[in-house]
CSV table of C-alpha atoms and ligand atoms in Angstrom, one decimal:
chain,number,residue,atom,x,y,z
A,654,UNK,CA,-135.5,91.8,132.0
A,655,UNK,CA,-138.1,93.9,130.7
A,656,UNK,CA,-138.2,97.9,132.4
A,657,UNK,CA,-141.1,97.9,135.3
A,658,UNK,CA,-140.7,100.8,136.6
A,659,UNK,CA,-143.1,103.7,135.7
A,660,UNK,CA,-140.7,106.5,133.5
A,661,UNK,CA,-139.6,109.3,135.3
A,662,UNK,CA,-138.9,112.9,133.9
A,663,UNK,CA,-137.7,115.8,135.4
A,664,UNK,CA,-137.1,119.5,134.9
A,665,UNK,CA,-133.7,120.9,135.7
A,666,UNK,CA,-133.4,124.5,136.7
A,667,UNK,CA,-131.4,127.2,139.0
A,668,UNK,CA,-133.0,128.4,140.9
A,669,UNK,CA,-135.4,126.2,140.0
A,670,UNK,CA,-138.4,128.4,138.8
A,671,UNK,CA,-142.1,128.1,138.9
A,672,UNK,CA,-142.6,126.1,135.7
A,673,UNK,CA,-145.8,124.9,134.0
A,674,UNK,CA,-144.1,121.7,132.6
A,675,UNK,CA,-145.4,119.5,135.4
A,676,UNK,CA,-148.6,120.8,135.2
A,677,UNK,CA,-148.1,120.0,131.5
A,678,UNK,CA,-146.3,117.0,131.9
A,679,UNK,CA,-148.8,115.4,134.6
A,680,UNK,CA,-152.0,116.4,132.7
A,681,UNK,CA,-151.0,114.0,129.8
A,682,UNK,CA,-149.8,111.4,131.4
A,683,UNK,CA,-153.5,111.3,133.8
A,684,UNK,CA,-155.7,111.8,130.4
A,685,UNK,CA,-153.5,109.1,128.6
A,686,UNK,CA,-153.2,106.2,131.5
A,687,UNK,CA,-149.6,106.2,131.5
A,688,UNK,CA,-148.0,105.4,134.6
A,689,UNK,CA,-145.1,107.7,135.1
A,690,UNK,CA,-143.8,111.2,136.8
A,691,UNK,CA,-142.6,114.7,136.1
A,692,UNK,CA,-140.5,116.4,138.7
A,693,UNK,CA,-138.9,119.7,139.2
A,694,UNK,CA,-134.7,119.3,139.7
A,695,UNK,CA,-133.0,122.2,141.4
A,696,UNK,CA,-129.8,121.6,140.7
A,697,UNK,CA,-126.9,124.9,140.7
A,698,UNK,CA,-124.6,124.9,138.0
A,699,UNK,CA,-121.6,123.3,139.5
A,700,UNK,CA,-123.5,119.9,139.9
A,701,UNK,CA,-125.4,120.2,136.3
A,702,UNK,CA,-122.6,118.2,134.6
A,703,UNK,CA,-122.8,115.4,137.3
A,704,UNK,CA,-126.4,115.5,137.4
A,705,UNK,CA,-126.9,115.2,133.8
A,706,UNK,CA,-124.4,112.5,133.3
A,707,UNK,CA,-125.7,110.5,135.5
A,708,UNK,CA,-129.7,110.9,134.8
A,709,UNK,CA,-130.2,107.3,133.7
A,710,UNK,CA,-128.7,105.8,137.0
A,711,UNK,CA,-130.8,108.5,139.1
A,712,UNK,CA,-134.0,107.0,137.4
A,713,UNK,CA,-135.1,109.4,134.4
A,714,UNK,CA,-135.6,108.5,130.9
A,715,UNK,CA,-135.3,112.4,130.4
A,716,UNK,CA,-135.4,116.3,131.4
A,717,UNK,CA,-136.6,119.4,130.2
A,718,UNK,CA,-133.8,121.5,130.7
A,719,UNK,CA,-134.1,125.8,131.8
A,720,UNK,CA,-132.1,128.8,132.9
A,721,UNK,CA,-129.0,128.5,132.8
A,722,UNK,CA,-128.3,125.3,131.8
A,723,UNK,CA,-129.5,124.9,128.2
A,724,UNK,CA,-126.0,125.8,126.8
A,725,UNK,CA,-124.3,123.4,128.9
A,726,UNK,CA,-126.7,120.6,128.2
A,727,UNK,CA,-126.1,121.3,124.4
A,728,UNK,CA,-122.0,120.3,125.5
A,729,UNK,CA,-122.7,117.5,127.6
A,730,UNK,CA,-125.5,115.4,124.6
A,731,UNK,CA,-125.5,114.8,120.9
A,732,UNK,CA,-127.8,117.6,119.5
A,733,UNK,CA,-129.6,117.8,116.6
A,734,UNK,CA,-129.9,120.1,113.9
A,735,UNK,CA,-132.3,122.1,115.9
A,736,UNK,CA,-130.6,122.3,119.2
A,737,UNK,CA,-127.4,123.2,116.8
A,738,UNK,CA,-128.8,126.3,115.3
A,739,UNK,CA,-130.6,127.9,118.3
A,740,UNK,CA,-127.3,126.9,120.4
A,741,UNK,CA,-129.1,125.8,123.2
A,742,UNK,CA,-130.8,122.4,124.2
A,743,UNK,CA,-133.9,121.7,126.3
A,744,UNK,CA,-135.1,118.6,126.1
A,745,UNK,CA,-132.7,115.3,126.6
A,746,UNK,CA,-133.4,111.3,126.4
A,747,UNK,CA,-132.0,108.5,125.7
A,748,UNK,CA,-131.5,106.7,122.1
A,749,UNK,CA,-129.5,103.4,122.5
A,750,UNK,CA,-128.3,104.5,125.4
A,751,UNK,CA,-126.8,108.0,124.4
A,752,UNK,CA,-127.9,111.3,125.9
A,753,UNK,CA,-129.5,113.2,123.0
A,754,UNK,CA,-130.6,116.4,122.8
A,755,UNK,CA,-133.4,119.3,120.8
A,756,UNK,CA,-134.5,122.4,121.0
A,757,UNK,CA,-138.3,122.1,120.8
A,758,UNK,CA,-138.9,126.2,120.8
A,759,UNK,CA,-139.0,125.1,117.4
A,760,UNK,CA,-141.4,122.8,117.4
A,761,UNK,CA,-143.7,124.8,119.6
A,762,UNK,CA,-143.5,127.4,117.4
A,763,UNK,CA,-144.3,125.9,114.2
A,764,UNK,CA,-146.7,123.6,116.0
A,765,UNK,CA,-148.8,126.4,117.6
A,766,UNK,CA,-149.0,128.5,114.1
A,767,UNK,CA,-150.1,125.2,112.4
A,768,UNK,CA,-153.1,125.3,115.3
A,769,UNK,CA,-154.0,128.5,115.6
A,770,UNK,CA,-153.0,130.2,112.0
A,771,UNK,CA,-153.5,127.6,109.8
A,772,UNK,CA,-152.5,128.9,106.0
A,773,UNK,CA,-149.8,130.6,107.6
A,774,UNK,CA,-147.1,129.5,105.4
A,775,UNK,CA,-148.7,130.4,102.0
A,776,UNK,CA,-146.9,133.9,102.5
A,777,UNK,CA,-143.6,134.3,101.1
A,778,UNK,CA,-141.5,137.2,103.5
A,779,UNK,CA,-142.0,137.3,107.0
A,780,UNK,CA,-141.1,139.9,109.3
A,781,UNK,CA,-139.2,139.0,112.7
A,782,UNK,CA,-138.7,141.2,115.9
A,783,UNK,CA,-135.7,140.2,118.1
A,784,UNK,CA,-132.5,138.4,117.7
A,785,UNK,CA,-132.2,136.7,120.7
A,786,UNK,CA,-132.6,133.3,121.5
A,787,UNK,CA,-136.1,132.6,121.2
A,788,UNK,CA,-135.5,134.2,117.4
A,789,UNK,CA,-133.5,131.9,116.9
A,790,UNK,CA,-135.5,129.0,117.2
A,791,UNK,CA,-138.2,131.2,115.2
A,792,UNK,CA,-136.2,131.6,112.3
A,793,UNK,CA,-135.3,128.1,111.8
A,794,UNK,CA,-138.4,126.9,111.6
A,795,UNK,CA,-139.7,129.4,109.5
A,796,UNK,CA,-136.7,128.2,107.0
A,797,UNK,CA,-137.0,124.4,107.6
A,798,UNK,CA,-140.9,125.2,106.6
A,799,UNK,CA,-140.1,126.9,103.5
A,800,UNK,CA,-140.8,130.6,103.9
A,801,UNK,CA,-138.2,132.5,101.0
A,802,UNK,CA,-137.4,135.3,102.8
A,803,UNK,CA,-137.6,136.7,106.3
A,804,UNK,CA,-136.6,140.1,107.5
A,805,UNK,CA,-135.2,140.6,111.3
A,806,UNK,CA,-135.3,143.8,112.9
A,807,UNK,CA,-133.5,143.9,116.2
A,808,UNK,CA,-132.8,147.1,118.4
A,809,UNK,CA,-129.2,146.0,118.3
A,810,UNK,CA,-127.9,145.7,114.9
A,811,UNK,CA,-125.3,143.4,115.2
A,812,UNK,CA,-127.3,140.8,117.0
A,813,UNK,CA,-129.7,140.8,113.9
A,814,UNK,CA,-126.6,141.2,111.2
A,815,UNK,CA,-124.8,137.9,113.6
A,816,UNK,CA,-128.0,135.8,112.8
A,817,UNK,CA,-128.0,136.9,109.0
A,818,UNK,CA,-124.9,135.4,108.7
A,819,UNK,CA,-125.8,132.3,110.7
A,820,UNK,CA,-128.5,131.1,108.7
A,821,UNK,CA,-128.0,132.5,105.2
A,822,UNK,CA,-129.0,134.5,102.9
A,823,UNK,CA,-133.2,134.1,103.1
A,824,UNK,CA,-132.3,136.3,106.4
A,825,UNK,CA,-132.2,140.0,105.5
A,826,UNK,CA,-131.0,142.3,108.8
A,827,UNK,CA,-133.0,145.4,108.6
A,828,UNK,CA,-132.9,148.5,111.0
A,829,UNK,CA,-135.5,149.2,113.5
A,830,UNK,CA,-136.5,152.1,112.0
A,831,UNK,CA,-137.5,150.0,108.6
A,832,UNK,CA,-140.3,148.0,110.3
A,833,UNK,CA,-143.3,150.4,109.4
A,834,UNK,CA,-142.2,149.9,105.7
A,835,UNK,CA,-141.7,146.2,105.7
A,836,UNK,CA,-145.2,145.5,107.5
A,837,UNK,CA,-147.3,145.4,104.0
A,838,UNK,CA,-144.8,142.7,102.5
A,839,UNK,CA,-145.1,140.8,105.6
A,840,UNK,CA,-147.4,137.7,105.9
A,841,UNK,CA,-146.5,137.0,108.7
A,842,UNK,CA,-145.4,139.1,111.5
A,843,UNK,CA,-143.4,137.8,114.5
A,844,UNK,CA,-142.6,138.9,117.9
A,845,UNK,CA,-139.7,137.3,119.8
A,846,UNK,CA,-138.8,140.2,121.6
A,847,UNK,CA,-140.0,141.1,125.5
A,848,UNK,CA,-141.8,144.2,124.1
A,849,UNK,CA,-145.4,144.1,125.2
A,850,UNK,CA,-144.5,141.8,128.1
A,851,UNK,CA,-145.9,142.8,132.0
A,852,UNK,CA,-143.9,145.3,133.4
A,853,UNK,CA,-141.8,145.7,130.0
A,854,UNK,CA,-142.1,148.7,127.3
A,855,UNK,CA,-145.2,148.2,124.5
A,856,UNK,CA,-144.3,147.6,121.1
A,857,UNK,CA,-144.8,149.9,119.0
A,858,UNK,CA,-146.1,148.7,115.7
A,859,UNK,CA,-149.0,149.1,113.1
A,860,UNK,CA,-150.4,146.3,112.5
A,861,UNK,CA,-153.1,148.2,110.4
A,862,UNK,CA,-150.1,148.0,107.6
A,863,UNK,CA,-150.3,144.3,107.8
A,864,UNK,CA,-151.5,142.9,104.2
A,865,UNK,CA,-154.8,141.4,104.7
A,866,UNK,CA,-154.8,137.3,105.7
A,867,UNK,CA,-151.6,138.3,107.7
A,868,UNK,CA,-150.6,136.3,110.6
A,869,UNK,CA,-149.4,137.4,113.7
A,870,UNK,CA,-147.0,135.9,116.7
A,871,UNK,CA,-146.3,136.6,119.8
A,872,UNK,CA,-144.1,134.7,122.3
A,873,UNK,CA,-144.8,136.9,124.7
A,874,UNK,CA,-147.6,135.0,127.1
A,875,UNK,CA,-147.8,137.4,130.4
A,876,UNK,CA,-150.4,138.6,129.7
A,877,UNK,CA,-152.0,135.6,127.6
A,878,UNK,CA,-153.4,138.4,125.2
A,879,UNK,CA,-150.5,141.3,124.4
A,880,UNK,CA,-151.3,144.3,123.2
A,881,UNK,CA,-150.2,143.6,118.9
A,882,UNK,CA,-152.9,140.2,119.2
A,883,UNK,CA,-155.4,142.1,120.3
A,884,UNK,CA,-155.0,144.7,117.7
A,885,UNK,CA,-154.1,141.8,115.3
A,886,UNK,CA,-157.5,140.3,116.2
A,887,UNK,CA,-159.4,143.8,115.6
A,888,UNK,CA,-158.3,143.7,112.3
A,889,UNK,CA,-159.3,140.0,112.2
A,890,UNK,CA,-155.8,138.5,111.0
A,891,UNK,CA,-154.9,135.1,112.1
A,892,UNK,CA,-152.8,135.0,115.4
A,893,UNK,CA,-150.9,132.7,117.9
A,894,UNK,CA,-150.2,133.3,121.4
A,895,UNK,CA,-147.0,133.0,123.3
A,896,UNK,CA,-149.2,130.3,125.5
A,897,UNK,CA,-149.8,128.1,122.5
A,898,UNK,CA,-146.2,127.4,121.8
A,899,UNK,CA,-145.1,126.9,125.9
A,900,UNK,CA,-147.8,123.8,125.4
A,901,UNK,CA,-147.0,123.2,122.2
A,902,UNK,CA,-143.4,122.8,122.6
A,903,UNK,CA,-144.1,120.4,125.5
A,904,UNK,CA,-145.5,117.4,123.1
A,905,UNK,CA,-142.2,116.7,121.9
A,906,UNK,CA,-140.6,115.3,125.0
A,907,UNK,CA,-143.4,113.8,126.3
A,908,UNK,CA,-143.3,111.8,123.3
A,909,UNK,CA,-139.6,111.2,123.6
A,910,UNK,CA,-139.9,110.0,127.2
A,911,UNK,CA,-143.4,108.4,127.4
A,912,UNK,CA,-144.1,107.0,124.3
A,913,UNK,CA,-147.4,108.4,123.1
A,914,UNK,CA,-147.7,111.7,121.3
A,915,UNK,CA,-150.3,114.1,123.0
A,916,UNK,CA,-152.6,116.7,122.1
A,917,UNK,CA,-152.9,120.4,123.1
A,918,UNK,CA,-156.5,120.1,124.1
A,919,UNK,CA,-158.7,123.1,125.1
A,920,UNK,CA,-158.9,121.5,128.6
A,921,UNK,CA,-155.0,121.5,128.9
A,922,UNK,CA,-154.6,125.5,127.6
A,923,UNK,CA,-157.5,126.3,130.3
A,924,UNK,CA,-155.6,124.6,132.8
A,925,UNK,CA,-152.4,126.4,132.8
A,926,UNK,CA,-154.3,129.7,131.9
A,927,UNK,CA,-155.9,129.3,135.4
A,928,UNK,CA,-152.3,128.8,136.8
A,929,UNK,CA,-151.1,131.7,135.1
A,930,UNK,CA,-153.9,133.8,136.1
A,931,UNK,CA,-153.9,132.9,139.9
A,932,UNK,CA,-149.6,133.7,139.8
B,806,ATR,P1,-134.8,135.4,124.4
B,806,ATR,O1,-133.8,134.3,124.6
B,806,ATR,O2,-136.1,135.3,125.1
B,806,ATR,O3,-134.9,135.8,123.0
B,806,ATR,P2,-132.9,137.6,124.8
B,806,ATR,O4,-131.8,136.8,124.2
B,806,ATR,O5,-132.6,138.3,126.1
B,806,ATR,O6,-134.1,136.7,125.2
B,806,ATR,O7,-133.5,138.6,123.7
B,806,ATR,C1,-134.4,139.6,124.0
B,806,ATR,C2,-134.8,140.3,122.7
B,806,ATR,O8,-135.7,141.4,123.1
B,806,ATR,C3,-133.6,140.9,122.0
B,806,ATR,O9,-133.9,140.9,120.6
B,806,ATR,C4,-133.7,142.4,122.6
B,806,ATR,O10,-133.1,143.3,121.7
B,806,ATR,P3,-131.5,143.6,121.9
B,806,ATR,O11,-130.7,142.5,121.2
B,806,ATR,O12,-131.3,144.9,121.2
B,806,ATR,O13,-131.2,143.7,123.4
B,806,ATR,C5,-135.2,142.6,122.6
B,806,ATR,N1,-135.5,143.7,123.5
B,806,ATR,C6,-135.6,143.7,124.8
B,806,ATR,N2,-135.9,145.0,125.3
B,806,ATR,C7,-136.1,145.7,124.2
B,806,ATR,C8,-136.5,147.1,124.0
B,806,ATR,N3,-136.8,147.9,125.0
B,806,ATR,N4,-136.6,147.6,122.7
B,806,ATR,C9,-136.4,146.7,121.7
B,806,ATR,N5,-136.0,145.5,121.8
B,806,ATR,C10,-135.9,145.0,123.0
């Protein structure tokens, strides 16, 4: 019997947050004519296991899933190599019939520099802030695309000395302190930490030091344009925002669930911009 029913995905979260992914989600599958739905889960943690385990049977061909479940849904799927390395999963589907998992931070990441910095990986060192999770997926993508040699700065040593050891030797841990040195060698420069985020402490860096033809990232996206892009911009280097990547990450599932891969239009970016802007 062939499947009828229009394909169901959901979000699972505790508590579960105000997310753009339906917003996302729901705006494809309208411009694309697919018949199918996106729904928010709130699920606590004790039930996650049950929950996932039993997706298929409740209906969905899939989740995206958030705080604090992404380790556990790493446990409970076969990951790839993506989900592997950043330890976390957030995306699931099915593949025969076997819950599988990815990380598509890395995607988005990658994806959204490819948009919005195009020429980015012509540079050979990059510079990364931050050495928690979100660096995590940064750094392997940066690797899988090639770059020889990245330098991490965390405020916390050990964090940044943990990941060195994690993904090899093209990761260099280097102090804090260093990162007004390292800038000129730097063709790209990334942010992963909350520095510069709403309500957080600025960051602190020049990015007049920047070679020219730099790029710069921020994952930050509250506000949509942080203080280091706007100063990146000034200087006219090549940029891409924190906002890029939450869509860009999104077109992976999708395409796992629905079937069709989408595009991050200018329509969808204005869409959850207006969202963002009315929170
Ligand atoms: P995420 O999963 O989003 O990466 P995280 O694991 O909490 O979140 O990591 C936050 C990052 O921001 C870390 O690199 C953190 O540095 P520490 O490892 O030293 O905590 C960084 N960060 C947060 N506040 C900071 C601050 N005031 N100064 C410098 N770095 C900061």
């Amino acid at each position: 019997m062939t499947e009828t029913r229009p394909r169901l995905a959901c979000l699972i979260g505790w508590p579960a947050a105000h997310s753009r992914s339906p917003l996302i989600h729901r705006y494809w599958l309208r411009t694309l004519g697919i018949e199918g739905g996106y729904v928010i889960e709130a699920v606590p943690p004790d039930d996650f296991r049950d929950f996932v385990l039993r997706l298929s049977p409740r209906g969905f061909v899939g989740a995206n899933v958030t705080i604090p479940h992404k380790e556990r849904a790493l446990a409970l799927s076969k990951p790839d190599a993506r989900a592997q390395a950043v330890g976390a999963a957030n995306t699931l589907w099915f593949e025969n019939g076997e819950l599988c998992s990815t990380n598509t931070d890395v995607e988005g990441f990658i994806g959204n520099l490819d948009a919005s910095a195009p020429g980015w990986d012509g540079s050979e060192e990059a510079l990364v802030l931050g050495a928690g999770g979100a660096s995590r997926a940064v750094l392997f993508g940066l690797l899988d695309r090639g770059i020889k040699r990245v330098h991490l700065a965390n405020r916390t040593s050990e964090r940044a000395e943990g990941l060195a050891k994690q993904f090899g030797e093209k990761v260099h841990p280097v102090a804090w302190e260093q990162i007004g040195e390292l800038l000129p060698r730097a063709g790209l420069l990334v942010n992963t930490t909350s520095l510069g985020m709403h309500g957080q402490p600025s960051l602190e860096v020049d990015v007049g030091k920047l070679p020219s033809g730099a790029a710069v990232a921020d994952l930050v996206y509250v506000p949509l344009e942080t203080p280091l892009l706007k100063a990146a911009k000034a200087r006219r280097l090549k940029t891409a925002d924190g906002l890029g990547m939450l869509l860009h990450q999104a077109v992976r599932g999708f395409e796992l669930w629905f079937g069709a891969r989408p595009q991050v239009t200018a329509e969808l970016r204005a869409l959850v911009e207006a969202d963002l802007t009315a929170a």
